[in-house]
PDB file of C-alpha atoms in Angstrom:
ATOM      1  CA  MET I  10    -108.279 166.025   9.863  1.00 39.00           C
ATOM      2  CA  ALA I  11    -105.777 163.352   9.938  1.00 46.00           C
ATOM      3  CA  THR I  12    -106.451 159.817  10.262  1.00 45.00           C
ATOM      4  CA  ILE I  13    -103.615 159.310  12.103  1.00 39.00           C
ATOM      5  CA  SER I  14    -103.335 154.813  13.584  1.00 38.00           C
ATOM      6  CA  ILE I  15     -99.765 153.523  15.632  1.00 38.00           C
ATOM      7  CA  ASP I  16     -99.196 150.269  13.728  1.00 47.00           C
ATOM      8  CA  ALA I  17    -100.676 147.045  14.747  1.00 45.00           C
ATOM      9  CA  GLU I  18     -98.410 145.154  13.696  1.00 50.00           C
ATOM     10  CA  THR I  19     -94.788 144.575  15.100  1.00 48.00           C
ATOM     11  CA  GLY I  20     -93.161 142.847  12.350  1.00 56.00           C
ATOM     12  CA  GLY I  21     -90.884 140.259  14.831  1.00 68.00           C
ATOM     13  CA  ASP I  22     -88.135 138.875  14.287  1.00 86.00           C
ATOM     14  CA  TYR I  23     -87.401 137.738  10.501  1.00 92.00           C
ATOM     15  CA  PRO I  24     -84.756 135.247   9.421  1.00 92.00           C
ATOM     16  CA  ASP I  25     -81.028 137.400   8.209  1.00 90.00           C
ATOM     17  CA  TRP I  26     -81.215 134.868   4.803  1.00 94.00           C
ATOM     18  CA  LEU I  27     -84.616 136.238   3.536  1.00 96.00           C
ATOM     19  CA  TYR I  28     -82.185 139.599   2.462  1.00 96.00           C
ATOM     20  CA  GLY I  29     -78.490 137.255   2.261  1.00 90.00           C
ATOM     21  CA  ALA I  30     -76.005 139.426  -0.034  1.00 87.00           C
ATOM     22  CA  ALA I  31     -77.864 139.846  -3.287  1.00 93.00           C
ATOM     23  CA  GLU I  32     -75.818 141.892  -5.917  1.00 96.00           C
ATOM     24  CA  PRO I  33     -76.583 145.248  -6.513  1.00 98.00           C
ATOM     25  CA  VAL I  34     -78.892 146.147 -10.231  1.00 98.00           C
ATOM     26  CA  ARG I  35     -78.223 147.983 -13.018  1.00 97.00           C
ATOM     27  CA  THR I  36     -79.126 151.313 -12.957  1.00 98.00           C
ATOM     28  CA  LEU I  37     -79.755 153.837 -15.367  1.00 98.00           C
ATOM     29  CA  PRO I  38     -76.836 157.532 -14.300  1.00 98.00           C
ATOM     30  CA  GLY I  39     -81.057 159.052 -15.348  1.00 98.00           C
ATOM     31  CA  LEU I  40     -84.428 159.636 -16.427  1.00 98.00           C
ATOM     32  CA  ALA I  41     -83.256 161.754 -20.211  1.00 97.00           C
ATOM     33  CA  HIS I  42     -81.136 157.815 -20.434  1.00 97.00           C
ATOM     34  CA  VAL I  43     -84.048 156.132 -20.361  1.00 98.00           C
ATOM     35  CA  GLY I  44     -84.199 154.035 -24.345  1.00 97.00           C
ATOM     36  CA  ASP I  45     -86.515 153.041 -26.385  1.00 96.00           C
ATOM     37  CA  ASP I  46     -85.367 150.004 -25.693  1.00 96.00           C
ATOM     38  CA  ALA I  47     -86.974 150.554 -21.935  1.00 96.00           C
ATOM     39  CA  PRO I  48     -89.988 149.044 -22.331  1.00 97.00           C
ATOM     40  CA  ALA I  49     -88.700 145.169 -23.092  1.00 97.00           C
ATOM     41  CA  ALA I  50     -86.390 145.334 -20.313  1.00 97.00           C
ATOM     42  CA  TYR I  51     -88.300 145.773 -18.343  1.00 98.00           C
ATOM     43  CA  SER I  52     -91.312 143.509 -19.178  1.00 98.00           C
ATOM     44  CA  ALA I  53     -88.555 141.171 -19.333  1.00 98.00           C
ATOM     45  CA  GLY I  54     -87.340 142.338 -15.195  1.00 98.00           C
ATOM     46  CA  GLY I  55     -90.289 143.609 -13.767  1.00 98.00           C
ATOM     47  CA  PHE I  56     -87.908 146.729 -13.093  1.00 98.00           C
ATOM     48  CA  LEU I  57     -86.258 149.761 -14.327  1.00 98.00           C
ATOM     49  CA  ALA I  58     -83.525 151.636 -11.616  1.00 98.00           C
ATOM     50  CA  VAL I  59     -82.404 155.443 -11.965  1.00 98.00           C
ATOM     51  CA  GLU I  60     -79.413 156.710 -10.655  1.00 98.00           C
ATOM     52  CA  ARG I  61     -80.198 160.357 -10.617  1.00 97.00           C
ATOM     53  CA  ALA I  62     -84.161 160.789 -11.407  1.00 98.00           C
ATOM     54  CA  PHE I  63     -84.577 164.418  -9.567  1.00 98.00           C
ATOM     55  CA  GLU I  64     -82.070 166.917  -8.371  1.00 98.00           C
ATOM     56  CA  SER I  65     -81.689 166.903  -4.739  1.00 98.00           C
ATOM     57  CA  ALA I  66     -82.506 170.277  -4.160  1.00 98.00           C
ATOM     58  CA  ARG I  67     -86.121 168.625  -5.076  1.00 98.00           C
ATOM     59  CA  ILE I  68     -85.218 166.374  -2.968  1.00 98.00           C
ATOM     60  CA  GLU I  69     -85.147 168.248  -0.338  1.00 97.00           C
ATOM     61  CA  ASP I  70     -88.018 170.871  -0.445  1.00 97.00           C
ATOM     62  CA  ALA I  71     -89.279 167.814  -0.591  1.00 97.00           C
ATOM     63  CA  LEU I  72     -87.756 166.675   2.930  1.00 95.00           C
ATOM     64  CA  ASP I  73     -89.212 169.900   3.663  1.00 94.00           C
ATOM     65  CA  GLY I  74     -93.097 169.420   2.756  1.00 93.00           C
ATOM     66  CA  LEU I  75     -92.989 165.950   4.189  1.00 89.00           C
ATOM     67  CA  LEU I  76     -91.972 167.158   7.318  1.00 87.00           C
ATOM     68  CA  ALA I  77     -93.610 170.544   7.022  1.00 88.00           C
ATOM     69  CA  LEU I  78     -97.487 167.244   6.384  1.00 87.00           C
ATOM     70  CA  MET I  79     -96.347 165.714  10.287  1.00 80.00           C
ATOM     71  CA  THR I  80     -98.166 168.505  11.668  1.00 76.00           C
ATOM     72  CA  SER I  81    -100.513 169.341   9.451  1.00 75.00           C
ATOM     73  CA  THR I  82    -104.145 169.517  10.157  1.00 70.00           C
ATOM     74  CA  ALA I  83    -105.680 167.794   6.745  1.00 71.00           C
ATOM     75  CA  ASP I  84    -106.424 164.939   5.773  1.00 75.00           C
ATOM     76  CA  LEU I  85    -104.253 162.627   5.756  1.00 75.00           C
ATOM     77  CA  ASP I  86    -103.720 158.870   6.843  1.00 76.00           C
ATOM     78  CA  LEU I  87    -100.804 158.731   9.278  1.00 69.00           C
ATOM     79  CA  GLN I  88     -98.842 155.962  10.718  1.00 74.00           C
ATOM     80  CA  PHE I  89     -96.755 155.160  13.700  1.00 68.00           C
ATOM     81  CA  GLU I  90     -94.841 152.398  14.625  1.00 66.00           C
ATOM     82  CA  ALA I  91     -96.045 150.239  16.930  1.00 66.00           C
ATOM     83  CA  GLY I  92     -95.053 151.044  21.147  1.00 62.00           C
ATOM     84  CA  THR I  93     -95.193 155.214  19.972  1.00 61.00           C
ATOM     85  CA  PRO I  94     -96.416 158.249  22.828  1.00 57.00           C
ATOM     86  CA  ASP I  95    -100.260 158.931  22.286  1.00 59.00           C
ATOM     87  CA  ASP I  96     -99.109 162.000  22.312  1.00 62.00           C
ATOM     88  CA  ALA I  97     -95.408 162.217  20.694  1.00 59.00           C
ATOM     89  CA  GLY I  98     -94.511 165.932  19.598  1.00 61.00           C
ATOM     90  CA  PRO I  99     -93.526 166.649  16.370  1.00 56.00           C
ATOM     91  CA  ALA I 100     -89.403 164.794  18.152  1.00 57.00           C
ATOM     92  CA  VAL I 101     -91.053 162.232  18.403  1.00 62.00           C
ATOM     93  CA  ARG I 102     -92.766 161.623  15.014  1.00 64.00           C
ATOM     94  CA  LEU I 103     -90.052 162.408  12.775  1.00 64.00           C
ATOM     95  CA  ASP I 104     -88.152 159.629  13.486  1.00 73.00           C
ATOM     96  CA  ARG I 105     -91.178 157.331  14.592  1.00 70.00           C
ATOM     97  CA  VAL I 106     -93.761 157.513  11.814  1.00 75.00           C
ATOM     98  CA  ARG I 107     -93.534 154.844   9.204  1.00 76.00           C
ATOM     99  CA  ARG I 108     -95.872 155.649   7.238  1.00 81.00           C
ATOM    100  CA  LEU I 109     -98.272 158.541   5.306  1.00 86.00           C
ATOM    101  CA  MET I 110    -100.583 158.611   2.676  1.00 88.00           C
ATOM    102  CA  ARG I 111    -102.847 160.710   0.455  1.00 89.00           C
ATOM    103  CA  PHE I 112    -100.840 163.739   0.803  1.00 91.00           C
ATOM    104  CA  VAL I 113    -100.567 164.889  -2.876  1.00 93.00           C
ATOM    105  CA  ASP I 114    -103.450 168.167  -2.901  1.00 91.00           C
ATOM    106  CA  HIS I 115    -102.068 169.015   0.081  1.00 91.00           C
ATOM    107  CA  GLU I 116     -98.086 168.888  -0.300  1.00 94.00           C
ATOM    108  CA  PRO I 117     -97.351 171.250  -3.645  1.00 95.00           C
ATOM    109  CA  ARG I 118     -93.658 170.038  -3.319  1.00 96.00           C
ATOM    110  CA  ILE I 119     -94.328 166.455  -3.404  1.00 96.00           C
ATOM    111  CA  GLY I 120     -96.862 166.419  -5.473  1.00 96.00           C
ATOM    112  CA  ALA I 121     -94.730 168.266  -8.520  1.00 96.00           C
ATOM    113  CA  LEU I 122     -92.387 164.943  -7.882  1.00 97.00           C
ATOM    114  CA  ALA I 123     -96.347 162.738  -8.786  1.00 98.00           C
ATOM    115  CA  HIS I 124     -96.305 165.096 -11.387  1.00 98.00           C
ATOM    116  CA  ASP I 125     -93.397 165.287 -12.934  1.00 98.00           C
ATOM    117  CA  ASP I 126     -92.937 165.320 -16.662  1.00 98.00           C
ATOM    118  CA  ALA I 127     -90.450 163.098 -17.532  1.00 98.00           C
ATOM    119  CA  MET I 128     -91.169 160.460 -14.569  1.00 98.00           C
ATOM    120  CA  LEU I 129     -95.252 160.719 -16.489  1.00 98.00           C
ATOM    121  CA  ASP I 130     -93.868 160.297 -20.082  1.00 98.00           C
ATOM    122  CA  VAL I 131     -90.972 156.871 -18.885  1.00 98.00           C
ATOM    123  CA  VAL I 132     -94.680 155.867 -16.799  1.00 98.00           C
ATOM    124  CA  ARG I 133     -97.134 156.391 -20.209  1.00 98.00           C
ATOM    125  CA  ARG I 134     -94.304 153.719 -22.095  1.00 98.00           C
ATOM    126  CA  LEU I 135     -93.997 151.082 -19.517  1.00 98.00           C
ATOM    127  CA  LEU I 136     -98.099 151.378 -18.934  1.00 98.00           C
ATOM    128  CA  GLY I 137     -98.034 151.568 -22.962  1.00 97.00           C
ATOM    129  CA  ALA I 138    -100.832 153.933 -22.698  1.00 97.00           C
ATOM    130  CA  GLU I 139    -100.822 158.013 -22.823  1.00 97.00           C
ATOM    131  CA  ASP I 140    -104.250 158.656 -19.759  1.00 98.00           C
ATOM    132  CA  VAL I 141    -103.026 158.388 -17.174  1.00 98.00           C
ATOM    133  CA  VAL I 142    -103.428 157.922 -13.680  1.00 98.00           C
ATOM    134  CA  LEU I 143    -102.185 158.917 -10.637  1.00 98.00           C
ATOM    135  CA  PHE I 144    -103.796 156.043  -8.126  1.00 97.00           C
ATOM    136  CA  GLN I 145    -102.008 155.609  -4.760  1.00 96.00           C
ATOM    137  CA  ASP I 146     -98.838 158.279  -3.109  1.00 96.00           C
ATOM    138  CA  MET I 147     -96.955 157.355   0.687  1.00 94.00           C
ATOM    139  CA  ALA I 148     -94.314 158.236   1.843  1.00 93.00           C
ATOM    140  CA  LEU I 149     -92.371 154.674   3.967  1.00 92.00           C
ATOM    141  CA  LEU I 150     -90.672 156.478   6.336  1.00 90.00           C
ATOM    142  CA  LYS I 151     -87.439 153.781   8.263  1.00 91.00           C
ATOM    143  CA  PRO I 152     -86.722 156.282  11.738  1.00 88.00           C
ATOM    144  CA  PRO I 153     -83.411 155.187  12.908  1.00 89.00           C
ATOM    145  CA  GLY I 154     -83.041 151.687  14.781  1.00 86.00           C
ATOM    146  CA  ALA I 155     -87.140 151.009  14.201  1.00 78.00           C
ATOM    147  CA  GLY I 156     -87.595 151.471  10.972  1.00 87.00           C
ATOM    148  CA  ARG I 157     -89.484 147.893  10.870  1.00 89.00           C
ATOM    149  CA  GLU I 158     -89.184 145.451   7.599  1.00 94.00           C
ATOM    150  CA  LYS I 159     -91.727 145.565   4.333  1.00 95.00           C
ATOM    151  CA  PRO I 160     -91.708 141.872   4.337  1.00 96.00           C
ATOM    152  CA  TRP I 161     -91.778 139.426   0.638  1.00 98.00           C
ATOM    153  CA  HIS I 162     -94.756 140.949  -1.603  1.00 98.00           C
ATOM    154  CA  GLN I 163     -95.945 142.218  -4.779  1.00 98.00           C
ATOM    155  CA  ASP I 164     -98.462 145.654  -4.618  1.00 97.00           C
ATOM    156  CA  LYS I 165    -101.639 144.244  -6.551  1.00 96.00           C
ATOM    157  CA  ALA I 166    -102.289 141.980  -4.030  1.00 95.00           C
ATOM    158  CA  PHE I 167    -103.273 145.504  -1.849  1.00 94.00           C
ATOM    159  CA  PHE I 168    -104.570 147.119  -5.313  1.00 95.00           C
ATOM    160  CA  PRO I 169    -109.165 146.891  -6.457  1.00 91.00           C
ATOM    161  CA  TYR I 170    -107.536 145.493 -10.147  1.00 93.00           C
ATOM    162  CA  ALA I 171    -107.803 142.240 -12.014  1.00 90.00           C
ATOM    163  CA  ALA I 172    -104.515 140.418 -11.909  1.00 85.00           C
ATOM    164  CA  ASP I 173    -104.083 141.493 -15.728  1.00 90.00           C
ATOM    165  CA  ALA I 174    -103.860 144.982 -15.749  1.00 95.00           C
ATOM    166  CA  ARG I 175    -100.722 146.936 -15.936  1.00 97.00           C
ATOM    167  CA  VAL I 176     -99.881 148.574 -12.501  1.00 98.00           C
ATOM    168  CA  VAL I 177     -96.022 150.431 -12.004  1.00 98.00           C
ATOM    169  CA  GLY I 178     -95.078 151.659  -9.037  1.00 98.00           C
ATOM    170  CA  VAL I 179     -92.217 154.085  -8.582  1.00 98.00           C
ATOM    171  CA  TRP I 180     -89.793 154.547  -5.176  1.00 98.00           C
ATOM    172  CA  ILE I 181     -88.139 157.401  -4.786  1.00 98.00           C
ATOM    173  CA  ALA I 182     -85.425 157.058  -2.704  1.00 98.00           C
ATOM    174  CA  LEU I 183     -85.483 160.549  -0.227  1.00 97.00           C
ATOM    175  CA  ASP I 184     -81.835 159.767   1.795  1.00 97.00           C
ATOM    176  CA  ALA I 185     -79.534 156.952   0.360  1.00 98.00           C
ATOM    177  CA  ALA I 186     -81.175 153.999   0.661  1.00 98.00           C
ATOM    178  CA  THR I 187     -78.496 150.659   1.211  1.00 97.00           C
ATOM    179  CA  PRO I 188     -78.918 147.134   2.174  1.00 96.00           C
ATOM    180  CA  ALA I 189     -77.897 148.441   5.029  1.00 95.00           C
ATOM    181  CA  ASN I 190     -80.685 150.737   5.624  1.00 96.00           C
ATOM    182  CA  GLY I 191     -83.616 149.086   3.794  1.00 97.00           C
ATOM    183  CA  CYS I 192     -83.134 149.746   0.216  1.00 98.00           C
ATOM    184  CA  MET I 193     -86.116 147.691  -2.094  1.00 98.00           C
ATOM    185  CA  HIS I 194     -84.538 144.226  -2.854  1.00 98.00           C
ATOM    186  CA  VAL I 195     -86.730 142.440  -5.627  1.00 98.00           C
ATOM    187  CA  ILE I 196     -86.799 139.058  -7.684  1.00 98.00           C
ATOM    188  CA  PRO I 197     -85.680 140.017 -10.759  1.00 98.00           C
ATOM    189  CA  GLY I 198     -89.046 138.928 -13.592  1.00 98.00           C
ATOM    190  CA  SER I 199     -90.993 137.073 -11.018  1.00 98.00           C
ATOM    191  CA  HIS I 200     -93.831 139.965 -12.237  1.00 98.00           C
ATOM    192  CA  ARG I 201     -94.341 137.034 -14.823  1.00 97.00           C
ATOM    193  CA  ASP I 202     -94.769 134.112 -12.323  1.00 95.00           C
ATOM    194  CA  GLY I 203     -98.802 135.887 -12.457  1.00 96.00           C
ATOM    195  CA  PRO I 204    -100.466 136.432  -8.392  1.00 96.00           C
ATOM    196  CA  VAL I 205     -99.056 134.663  -5.826  1.00 96.00           C
ATOM    197  CA  VAL I 206    -100.911 133.968  -2.182  1.00 96.00           C
ATOM    198  CA  HIS I 207     -99.842 135.989  -0.069  1.00 96.00           C
ATOM    199  CA  PHE I 208    -100.112 134.734   3.994  1.00 95.00           C
ATOM    200  CA  ARG I 209    -101.169 137.005   7.063  1.00 93.00           C
ATOM    201  CA  ARG I 210     -97.602 136.510   9.291  1.00 92.00           C
ATOM    202  CA  ARG I 211     -95.079 139.745  10.363  1.00 91.00           C
ATOM    203  CA  ASP I 212     -97.323 141.642   7.313  1.00 92.00           C
ATOM    204  CA  TRP I 213     -99.874 140.457   4.413  1.00 93.00           C
ATOM    205  CA  GLN I 214     -96.938 138.779   2.915  1.00 96.00           C
ATOM    206  CA  LEU I 215     -95.777 135.660   0.739  1.00 97.00           C
ATOM    207  CA  CYS I 216     -94.324 132.641   2.639  1.00 95.00           C
ATOM    208  CA  ASP I 217     -91.526 133.264   3.195  1.00 96.00           C
ATOM    209  CA  THR I 218     -90.395 129.946   2.279  1.00 94.00           C
ATOM    210  CA  ASP I 219     -91.657 130.993  -1.747  1.00 93.00           C
ATOM    211  CA  VAL I 220     -89.184 133.563  -1.911  1.00 96.00           C
ATOM    212  CA  GLN I 221     -86.423 132.401  -3.970  1.00 96.00           C
ATOM    213  CA  VAL I 222     -83.959 134.841  -2.804  1.00 96.00           C
ATOM    214  CA  ARG I 223     -80.804 133.598  -4.774  1.00 96.00           C
ATOM    215  CA  ARG I 224     -82.500 135.084  -7.789  1.00 97.00           C
ATOM    216  CA  ALA I 225     -82.918 138.204  -5.629  1.00 98.00           C
ATOM    217  CA  ALA I 226     -81.014 141.932  -5.980  1.00 98.00           C
ATOM    218  CA  THR I 227     -80.728 144.368  -4.025  1.00 98.00           C
ATOM    219  CA  VAL I 228     -81.682 148.670  -5.358  1.00 98.00           C
ATOM    220  CA  PRO I 229     -78.972 150.908  -3.218  1.00 98.00           C
ATOM    221  CA  LEU I 230     -79.742 154.303  -4.654  1.00 98.00           C
ATOM    222  CA  PRO I 231     -78.968 158.035  -4.069  1.00 98.00           C
ATOM    223  CA  PRO I 232     -81.454 160.680  -2.417  1.00 98.00           C
ATOM    224  CA  GLY I 233     -83.121 161.235  -5.954  1.00 98.00           C
ATOM    225  CA  GLY I 234     -83.066 158.114  -7.112  1.00 98.00           C
ATOM    226  CA  ALA I 235     -85.914 155.949  -8.209  1.00 98.00           C
ATOM    227  CA  LEU I 236     -87.235 152.634  -9.435  1.00 98.00           C
ATOM    228  CA  PHE I 237     -90.337 152.119 -11.296  1.00 98.00           C
ATOM    229  CA  PHE I 238     -90.999 148.527 -10.957  1.00 98.00           C
ATOM    230  CA  ASP I 239     -94.734 146.704 -12.117  1.00 98.00           C
ATOM    231  CA  GLY I 240     -97.347 146.131  -9.415  1.00 98.00           C
ATOM    232  CA  LEU I 241     -96.505 142.048  -9.735  1.00 98.00           C
ATOM    233  CA  LEU I 242     -93.251 142.001  -8.907  1.00 98.00           C
ATOM    234  CA  HIS I 243     -91.675 140.371  -5.899  1.00 98.00           C
ATOM    235  CA  HIS I 244     -89.931 142.680  -3.050  1.00 98.00           C
ATOM    236  CA  GLY I 245     -89.374 143.533   0.035  1.00 98.00           C
ATOM    237  CA  THR I 246     -87.383 145.522   2.250  1.00 97.00           C
ATOM    238  CA  PRO I 247     -85.729 144.686   5.578  1.00 96.00           C
ATOM    239  CA  ALA I 248     -85.700 146.474   8.531  1.00 94.00           C
ATOM    240  CA  ASN I 249     -83.151 149.412   9.462  1.00 94.00           C
ATOM    241  CA  ARG I 250     -81.153 148.772  12.485  1.00 92.00           C
ATOM    242  CA  THR I 251     -78.646 151.472  11.294  1.00 95.00           C
ATOM    243  CA  ALA I 252     -78.289 155.065  13.321  1.00 94.00           C
ATOM    244  CA  THR I 253     -79.356 156.950   9.969  1.00 94.00           C
ATOM    245  CA  ARG I 254     -82.589 157.259   8.074  1.00 93.00           C
ATOM    246  CA  ARG I 255     -84.461 155.284   5.115  1.00 95.00           C
ATOM    247  CA  ARG I 256     -86.947 157.498   3.289  1.00 95.00           C
ATOM    248  CA  ALA I 257     -88.746 157.108   0.848  1.00 97.00           C
ATOM    249  CA  LEU I 258     -91.811 158.466  -1.549  1.00 98.00           C
ATOM    250  CA  GLN I 259     -94.007 155.922  -3.745  1.00 98.00           C
ATOM    251  CA  PHE I 260     -96.419 156.683  -6.040  1.00 98.00           C
ATOM    252  CA  HIS I 261     -98.795 154.198  -8.085  1.00 98.00           C
ATOM    253  CA  TYR I 262     -99.715 155.167 -11.037  1.00 98.00           C
ATOM    254  CA  THR I 263    -102.141 152.736 -13.739  1.00 98.00           C
ATOM    255  CA  ALA I 264    -104.512 153.901 -16.997  1.00 98.00           C
ATOM    256  CA  ALA I 265    -107.054 155.362 -16.400  1.00 97.00           C
ATOM    257  CA  ASP I 266    -109.286 153.068 -18.430  1.00 96.00           C
ATOM    258  CA  THR I 267    -108.924 150.349 -16.160  1.00 96.00           C
ATOM    259  CA  VAL I 268    -110.916 148.395 -13.933  1.00 92.00           C
ATOM    260  CA  ARG I 269    -111.189 147.985 -10.492  1.00 92.00           C
ATOM    261  CA  LEU I 270    -112.022 144.844  -8.550  1.00 89.00           C
ATOM    262  CA  ASP I 271    -113.608 143.880  -5.587  1.00 89.00           C
ATOM    263  CA  ASP I 272    -112.767 143.757  -2.396  1.00 88.00           C
ATOM    264  CA  ALA I 273    -113.850 140.226  -3.010  1.00 91.00           C
ATOM    265  CA  ALA I 274    -112.833 139.367  -5.728  1.00 92.00           C
ATOM    266  CA  ARG I 275    -108.916 140.871  -5.245  1.00 92.00           C
ATOM    267  CA  LEU I 276    -109.599 138.279  -1.849  1.00 92.00           C
ATOM    268  CA  ALA I 277    -109.959 135.239  -4.456  1.00 93.00           C
ATOM    269  CA  ILE I 278    -107.204 135.443  -6.493  1.00 93.00           C
ATOM    270  CA  PHE I 279    -105.049 136.890  -3.885  1.00 95.00           C
ATOM    271  CA  GLY I 280    -106.699 135.258  -0.807  1.00 93.00           C
ATOM    272  CA  SER I 281    -109.037 135.650   2.283  1.00 89.00           C
ATOM    273  CA  GLU I 282    -106.369 136.769   4.452  1.00 89.00           C
ATOM    274  CA  GLY I 283    -105.627 139.758   2.664  1.00 86.00           C
ATOM    275  CA  LYS I 284    -108.873 141.042   3.861  1.00 82.00           C
ATOM    276  CA  ASP I 285    -108.367 145.517   4.859  1.00 79.00           C
ATOM    277  CA  VAL I 286    -104.558 145.497   4.825  1.00 80.00           C
ATOM    278  CA  SER I 287    -103.649 148.698   3.440  1.00 72.00           C
ATOM    279  CA  CYS I 288     -99.795 148.845   1.859  1.00 68.00           C
TER     280      CYS I 288
END
């Protein structure tokens, strides 16, 4: 049975300068163009952007699967935007779902992306490991005009792994992701600064005044584009104030032999305000 919740975090306003004008990152045309120099470039910048990682037909299949999951009885974690009626029907759900988790084993059309051989080849090279595991699967949905900001943060602040454990996130655009509707913003090279304490403000996040916005870059992507990024990279997404949807999938991988931490050890690194958070 699905675990259904209404997002308790209303987000709130944020200063415009947090996601100001920034240059887009350089992208590679496709997964076949991820060359031998990719691990070094990824190590330096903390990310790798691919313009067309997946064909349009596979993205359409994934969207069909995502819509089917919203009315599924499978064991999912389904979260709606704040203010969504408890009895919201399928038509309302389409534009009120904020986040969906634990679906890869229930929807083969999306699972095929998470386990795609060409994508996983890149993940293995970036992790420097042959045996890798998928430990988190999410759909991150910014509904038109209502999809709130995900403040600047580091993903590893949410995960039970040591600070030096290698984690690769893969963010896949299902719609065109633009600066206006909430595409990724990143701070190139910020993963090299190590873990940063997070605070409970609009979400569990980096302090706004600690974000190095002058170094920021945007990652606009077409449907099927993908961003590979380090678990310590500083990143965030502004609110979607447009009339378009901005739907994305996000998968996280690590080496199979990565040692897990308990929650107390994680909070000792990233800050005690992060108890019971979810990414």
